[in-house]
CSV table of C-alpha atoms in Angstrom, one decimal:
chain,number,residue,atom,x,y,z
L,95,MET,CA,46.1,-17.2,20.8
L,96,THR,CA,48.3,-17.8,23.9
L,97,ALA,CA,47.7,-15.8,27.1
L,98,ARG,CA,49.8,-15.9,30.3
L,99,ASP,CA,48.2,-13.1,32.3
L,100,ALA,CA,45.3,-14.5,34.4
L,101,THR,CA,43.0,-11.5,33.7
L,102,ALA,CA,43.6,-11.6,30.0
L,103,ALA,CA,43.2,-15.3,30.0
L,104,SER,CA,39.8,-15.1,31.8
L,105,GLU,CA,38.6,-12.5,29.3
L,106,ALA,CA,39.7,-14.6,26.3
L,107,LEU,CA,38.0,-17.7,27.6
L,108,ALA,CA,34.9,-15.7,28.5
L,109,ARG,CA,34.6,-14.6,24.9
L,110,LEU,CA,34.7,-18.2,23.6
L,111,LEU,CA,32.2,-19.4,26.2
L,112,GLY,CA,29.9,-16.5,25.4
L,113,ALA,CA,29.8,-17.5,21.8
L,114,ALA,CA,29.3,-21.2,22.4
L,115,ARG,CA,26.0,-23.1,22.3
L,116,ALA,CA,27.3,-26.4,23.6
L,117,VAL,CA,30.4,-26.8,25.7
L,118,THR,CA,32.2,-30.0,26.7
L,119,VAL,CA,34.8,-29.8,29.5
L,120,PHE,CA,37.7,-32.2,29.7
L,121,THR,CA,39.7,-32.2,33.0
L,122,GLY,CA,42.9,-33.8,34.1
L,123,ALA,CA,45.0,-34.0,37.2
L,124,GLY,CA,45.8,-30.3,37.1
L,125,ILE,CA,42.3,-29.2,38.1
L,126,SER,CA,42.6,-31.1,41.4
L,127,THR,CA,46.1,-30.1,42.6
L,128,GLU,CA,44.6,-26.9,44.2
L,129,SER,CA,42.6,-29.3,46.3
L,130,GLY,CA,45.7,-31.1,47.5
L,131,VAL,CA,45.4,-34.1,45.2
L,132,PRO,CA,48.8,-34.9,43.8
L,133,ASP,CA,49.3,-35.2,40.1
L,134,TYR,CA,51.2,-38.1,38.4
L,135,ARG,CA,54.2,-36.5,36.7
L,136,SER,CA,55.6,-33.9,39.1
L,137,PRO,CA,59.0,-34.8,40.6
L,138,GLY,CA,58.5,-36.5,43.9
L,139,SER,CA,54.9,-37.3,43.3
L,140,PRO,CA,53.6,-39.9,45.8
L,141,TRP,CA,52.1,-41.7,42.9
L,142,ARG,CA,55.6,-42.7,42.0
L,143,VAL,CA,56.2,-44.1,45.5
L,144,HIS,CA,52.8,-45.8,45.5
L,145,ALA,CA,52.7,-46.7,41.9
L,146,PRO,CA,49.5,-48.6,40.8
L,147,ILE,CA,49.9,-52.3,40.2
L,148,ALA,CA,49.4,-53.4,36.6
L,149,PHE,CA,46.0,-55.0,35.9
L,150,LYS,CA,47.4,-58.3,34.7
L,151,ASP,CA,49.5,-58.6,37.9
L,152,TYR,CA,46.6,-57.8,40.1
L,153,LEU,CA,44.6,-60.6,38.5
L,154,ALA,CA,47.5,-63.1,38.6
L,155,GLU,CA,48.9,-62.8,42.1
L,156,PRO,CA,47.1,-62.5,45.5
L,157,ALA,CA,50.2,-61.0,47.0
L,158,LEU,CA,50.2,-58.2,44.4
L,159,ARG,CA,46.5,-57.6,45.0
L,160,ALA,CA,47.3,-57.1,48.7
L,161,GLU,CA,50.1,-54.7,47.7
L,162,ALA,CA,47.7,-52.8,45.4
L,163,TRP,CA,45.3,-52.3,48.3
L,164,ARG,CA,48.1,-51.2,50.6
L,165,ARG,CA,49.2,-48.6,48.1
L,166,LYS,CA,45.6,-47.4,47.4
L,167,PHE,CA,44.9,-46.8,51.1
L,168,ALA,CA,48.2,-45.0,51.5
L,169,MET,CA,47.2,-42.7,48.6
L,170,ASP,CA,43.7,-42.2,49.9
L,171,ASP,CA,45.1,-41.0,53.2
L,172,LEU,CA,47.1,-38.3,51.4
L,173,TYR,CA,44.1,-36.5,50.0
L,174,ALA,CA,41.3,-37.7,52.4
L,175,GLY,CA,40.3,-34.2,53.2
L,176,ALA,CA,40.3,-32.9,49.6
L,177,VAL,CA,37.3,-30.7,48.7
L,178,PRO,CA,36.2,-29.1,45.4
L,179,ASN,CA,38.2,-26.0,44.5
L,180,ARG,CA,37.6,-23.0,42.4
L,181,GLY,CA,38.0,-24.9,39.1
L,182,HIS,CA,35.5,-27.6,40.1
L,183,ARG,CA,33.0,-25.1,41.3
L,184,ALA,CA,33.2,-23.0,38.2
L,185,VAL,CA,32.7,-26.0,35.9
L,186,ALA,CA,29.8,-27.2,38.0
L,187,ARG,CA,28.2,-23.8,37.5
L,188,TRP,CA,28.6,-24.0,33.8
L,189,VAL,CA,26.7,-27.2,33.8
L,190,GLU,CA,24.1,-25.8,36.2
L,191,VAL,CA,23.3,-22.8,33.9
L,192,GLY,CA,23.2,-25.0,30.8
L,193,LEU,CA,26.4,-23.7,29.2
L,194,ALA,CA,28.3,-27.0,29.5
L,195,ARG,CA,26.6,-30.3,28.8
L,196,THR,CA,29.2,-32.8,29.9
L,197,ILE,CA,32.4,-33.1,32.0
L,198,ILE,CA,34.8,-35.7,30.7
L,199,THR,CA,37.4,-36.3,33.4
L,200,GLN,CA,40.6,-38.4,33.7
L,201,ASN,CA,40.5,-38.0,37.4
L,202,ILE,CA,39.3,-40.7,39.9
L,203,ASP,CA,38.9,-38.4,42.9
L,204,GLY,CA,35.2,-37.7,42.6
L,205,LEU,CA,35.6,-34.0,43.2
L,206,HIS,CA,33.4,-33.0,40.2
L,207,ALA,CA,30.5,-34.9,41.8
L,208,ALA,CA,31.3,-33.4,45.2
L,209,ALA,CA,31.1,-29.9,43.5
L,210,GLY,CA,27.4,-30.6,42.7
L,211,ARG,CA,27.4,-32.5,39.4
L,212,ALA,CA,26.7,-36.2,39.1
L,213,GLY,CA,25.1,-38.8,36.9
L,214,ASP,CA,24.8,-38.0,33.2
L,215,ASP,CA,26.8,-34.8,33.5
L,216,ILE,CA,30.1,-36.6,34.3
L,217,VAL,CA,32.1,-39.1,32.3
L,218,GLU,CA,34.8,-40.7,34.4
L,219,LEU,CA,37.2,-42.1,31.9
L,220,HIS,CA,39.4,-43.8,34.4
L,221,GLY,CA,36.7,-44.8,36.8
L,222,ASN,CA,36.3,-43.7,40.4
L,223,GLY,CA,38.6,-44.5,43.4
L,224,GLY,CA,35.9,-43.9,46.0
L,225,HIS,CA,34.4,-47.4,45.9
L,226,ALA,CA,35.2,-50.9,44.6
L,227,ARG,CA,33.5,-53.3,42.2
L,228,CYS,CA,33.6,-57.0,41.5
L,229,LEU,CA,35.4,-57.7,38.2
L,230,GLY,CA,33.0,-60.6,37.6
L,231,CYS,CA,29.4,-59.5,38.3
L,232,GLY,CA,29.9,-55.7,38.8
L,233,THR,CA,28.6,-55.6,42.3
L,234,ARG,CA,29.6,-52.4,44.1
L,235,TYR,CA,31.4,-52.5,47.4
L,236,GLU,CA,32.2,-49.6,49.8
L,237,LEU,CA,35.8,-49.1,50.8
L,238,ALA,CA,35.5,-48.7,54.6
L,239,PRO,CA,34.6,-52.3,55.4
L,240,ILE,CA,37.2,-53.6,52.9
L,241,ARG,CA,39.9,-51.5,54.5
L,242,ALA,CA,38.8,-52.5,58.1
L,243,ARG,CA,39.1,-56.2,57.3
L,244,PHE,CA,42.4,-55.7,55.3
L,245,GLU,CA,44.1,-53.8,58.0
L,246,ARG,CA,42.8,-56.2,60.7
L,247,ASP,CA,44.0,-59.5,59.2
L,248,GLY,CA,45.2,-58.8,55.6
L,249,ALA,CA,42.0,-60.3,54.1
L,250,LEU,CA,41.5,-59.5,50.4
L,251,PRO,CA,37.9,-58.6,49.4
L,252,GLN,CA,36.1,-61.3,47.4
L,253,CYS,CA,32.6,-61.1,45.9
L,254,ARG,CA,29.8,-63.4,46.8
L,255,CYS,CA,29.9,-64.6,43.2
L,256,GLY,CA,33.6,-65.6,43.8
L,257,GLY,CA,34.9,-62.8,41.6
L,258,ILE,CA,37.9,-60.6,42.4
L,259,VAL,CA,37.0,-57.2,43.9
L,260,LYS,CA,39.1,-54.2,42.8
L,261,SER,CA,39.0,-50.5,43.2
L,262,ALA,CA,36.6,-49.0,40.6
L,263,SER,CA,39.4,-46.9,39.2
L,264,ILE,CA,41.1,-48.2,35.9
L,265,ALA,CA,44.5,-49.8,36.5
L,266,PHE,CA,47.4,-49.7,34.0
L,267,GLY,CA,46.6,-52.3,31.3
L,268,GLN,CA,42.9,-52.5,32.2
L,269,SER,CA,40.5,-51.7,29.3
L,270,LEU,CA,38.3,-48.6,29.6
L,271,ASP,CA,34.6,-49.2,29.9
L,272,GLU,CA,33.0,-49.3,26.4
L,273,ALA,CA,29.9,-47.4,27.5
L,274,THR,CA,32.0,-44.7,29.1
L,275,LEU,CA,34.0,-44.3,25.9
L,276,ARG,CA,30.8,-44.0,23.8
L,277,ARG,CA,29.6,-41.3,26.1
L,278,ALA,CA,32.9,-39.4,25.8
L,279,VAL,CA,32.8,-39.7,22.0
L,280,ALA,CA,29.2,-38.4,21.8
L,281,ALA,CA,30.1,-35.5,24.1
L,282,SER,CA,33.2,-34.6,22.0
L,283,LEU,CA,31.2,-34.7,18.7
L,284,GLY,CA,28.2,-32.9,20.1
L,285,CYS,CA,29.9,-29.7,21.2
L,286,ASP,CA,31.0,-26.5,19.5
L,287,LEU,CA,33.6,-25.6,22.2
L,288,PHE,CA,35.8,-28.2,23.9
L,289,VAL,CA,37.6,-26.8,27.0
L,290,VAL,CA,40.6,-28.7,28.3
L,291,LEU,CA,41.5,-28.0,32.0
L,292,GLY,CA,44.7,-29.3,33.6
L,293,SER,CA,45.6,-32.1,31.3
L,294,THR,CA,48.9,-32.8,29.5
L,295,LEU,CA,47.0,-34.6,26.8
L,296,LEU,CA,49.7,-37.3,26.8
L,297,VAL,CA,47.6,-40.2,27.8
L,298,ARG,CA,45.6,-42.1,25.2
L,299,PRO,CA,42.8,-42.7,24.4
L,300,ALA,CA,42.0,-39.7,26.6
L,301,ALA,CA,43.8,-37.3,24.3
L,302,ARG,CA,41.7,-38.5,21.4
L,303,PHE,CA,38.6,-36.6,22.5
L,304,PRO,CA,39.8,-33.0,22.0
L,305,GLU,CA,41.1,-34.2,18.6
L,306,LEU,CA,37.7,-35.5,17.8
L,307,ALA,CA,36.0,-32.3,18.8
L,308,ALA,CA,38.3,-30.1,16.8
L,309,GLY,CA,38.2,-32.4,13.8
L,310,ASN,CA,34.4,-32.1,13.9
L,311,GLY,CA,34.5,-28.3,13.8
L,312,ALA,CA,34.5,-27.4,17.5
L,313,ARG,CA,36.7,-24.6,18.8
L,314,LEU,CA,39.4,-25.8,21.3
L,315,ALA,CA,40.6,-24.0,24.4
L,316,ILE,CA,43.4,-25.4,26.6
L,317,VAL,CA,44.1,-24.2,30.1
L,318,ASN,CA,47.2,-25.9,31.5
L,319,ARG,CA,50.4,-24.7,33.1
L,320,GLU,CA,52.6,-26.6,30.6
L,321,ALA,CA,52.5,-27.0,26.9
L,322,THR,CA,50.5,-29.9,25.4
L,323,PRO,CA,50.8,-31.7,22.1
L,324,LEU,CA,47.6,-30.0,20.9
L,325,ASP,CA,48.5,-26.4,21.7
L,326,ALA,CA,49.3,-25.6,18.0
L,327,ALA,CA,45.8,-26.8,17.0
L,328,ALA,CA,43.9,-24.9,19.7
L,329,ASP,CA,42.0,-21.7,19.2
L,330,LEU,CA,43.1,-20.5,22.7
L,331,VAL,CA,46.0,-21.7,24.9
L,332,LEU,CA,46.2,-20.4,28.5
L,333,HIS,CA,49.3,-21.1,30.4
L,334,ALA,CA,47.9,-20.0,33.7
L,335,ASP,CA,46.5,-21.3,37.0
L,336,ILE,CA,43.1,-22.9,36.4
L,337,GLY,CA,41.5,-21.3,39.5
L,338,ASP,CA,42.8,-17.9,38.7
L,339,VAL,CA,41.4,-18.2,35.2
L,340,LEU,CA,38.0,-19.6,36.1
L,341,GLU,CA,37.1,-17.8,39.3
L,342,PRO,CA,36.4,-14.5,37.6
L,343,LEU,CA,34.0,-16.2,35.2
L,344,ASN,CA,31.6,-17.0,38.0
L,345,ARG,CA,30.6,-13.3,38.0
L,346,LEU,CA,29.5,-13.5,34.4
L,347,HIS,CA,26.1,-14.3,33.1
L,348,PHE,CA,26.3,-16.5,30.0
């Protein structure tokens, strides 16, 4: 079923949610655009101007590490005031009432955690851009002191162990964390309804998870403004604004 009217879309999704026992939610950049976080593929996207540096280049060249930090801080400034929107709040409520067990997200903005969910509820496939880690020992570093030193004298962060420090988001060419992937697989196979919110489902291995869920018998619902490669396999496709679809569901008692 495909629905374009927001009211009809909300009602259709509510029926699937009401019949579900275990829901896994999968989110992409589209859920955060209402918060002012730019997506990757729109024409004129600042991500194209401040394109991330490939992982192998980051490791190989100090000058490219410096450029990567410059671009990261420029992007951070663009959405520094972003707060959770209607979509994030609705999904947080689903977890709070026990309807959804896990949020798998492609996003690095931390807005699901800011909406009230954290820890085991959220699987951040592509890491988190809100802090940094040593690529050697895994020590966490906060961004504010890194930025202050970088902007003062161009100093690159380095761990006490001698390892390279990098934003905790996953760069192009960097392997995803194996433990994170295992959590995403378990959440995909452990649900009877898999809800995609704001993802084009073009990036792999991320697009693998709705396929796993559907192949294991779960129903699949997709809310995205544009068509995705999995639309034909979905039980429900909603080409509508995520906030408009999810906000009315907050009044329902599942």
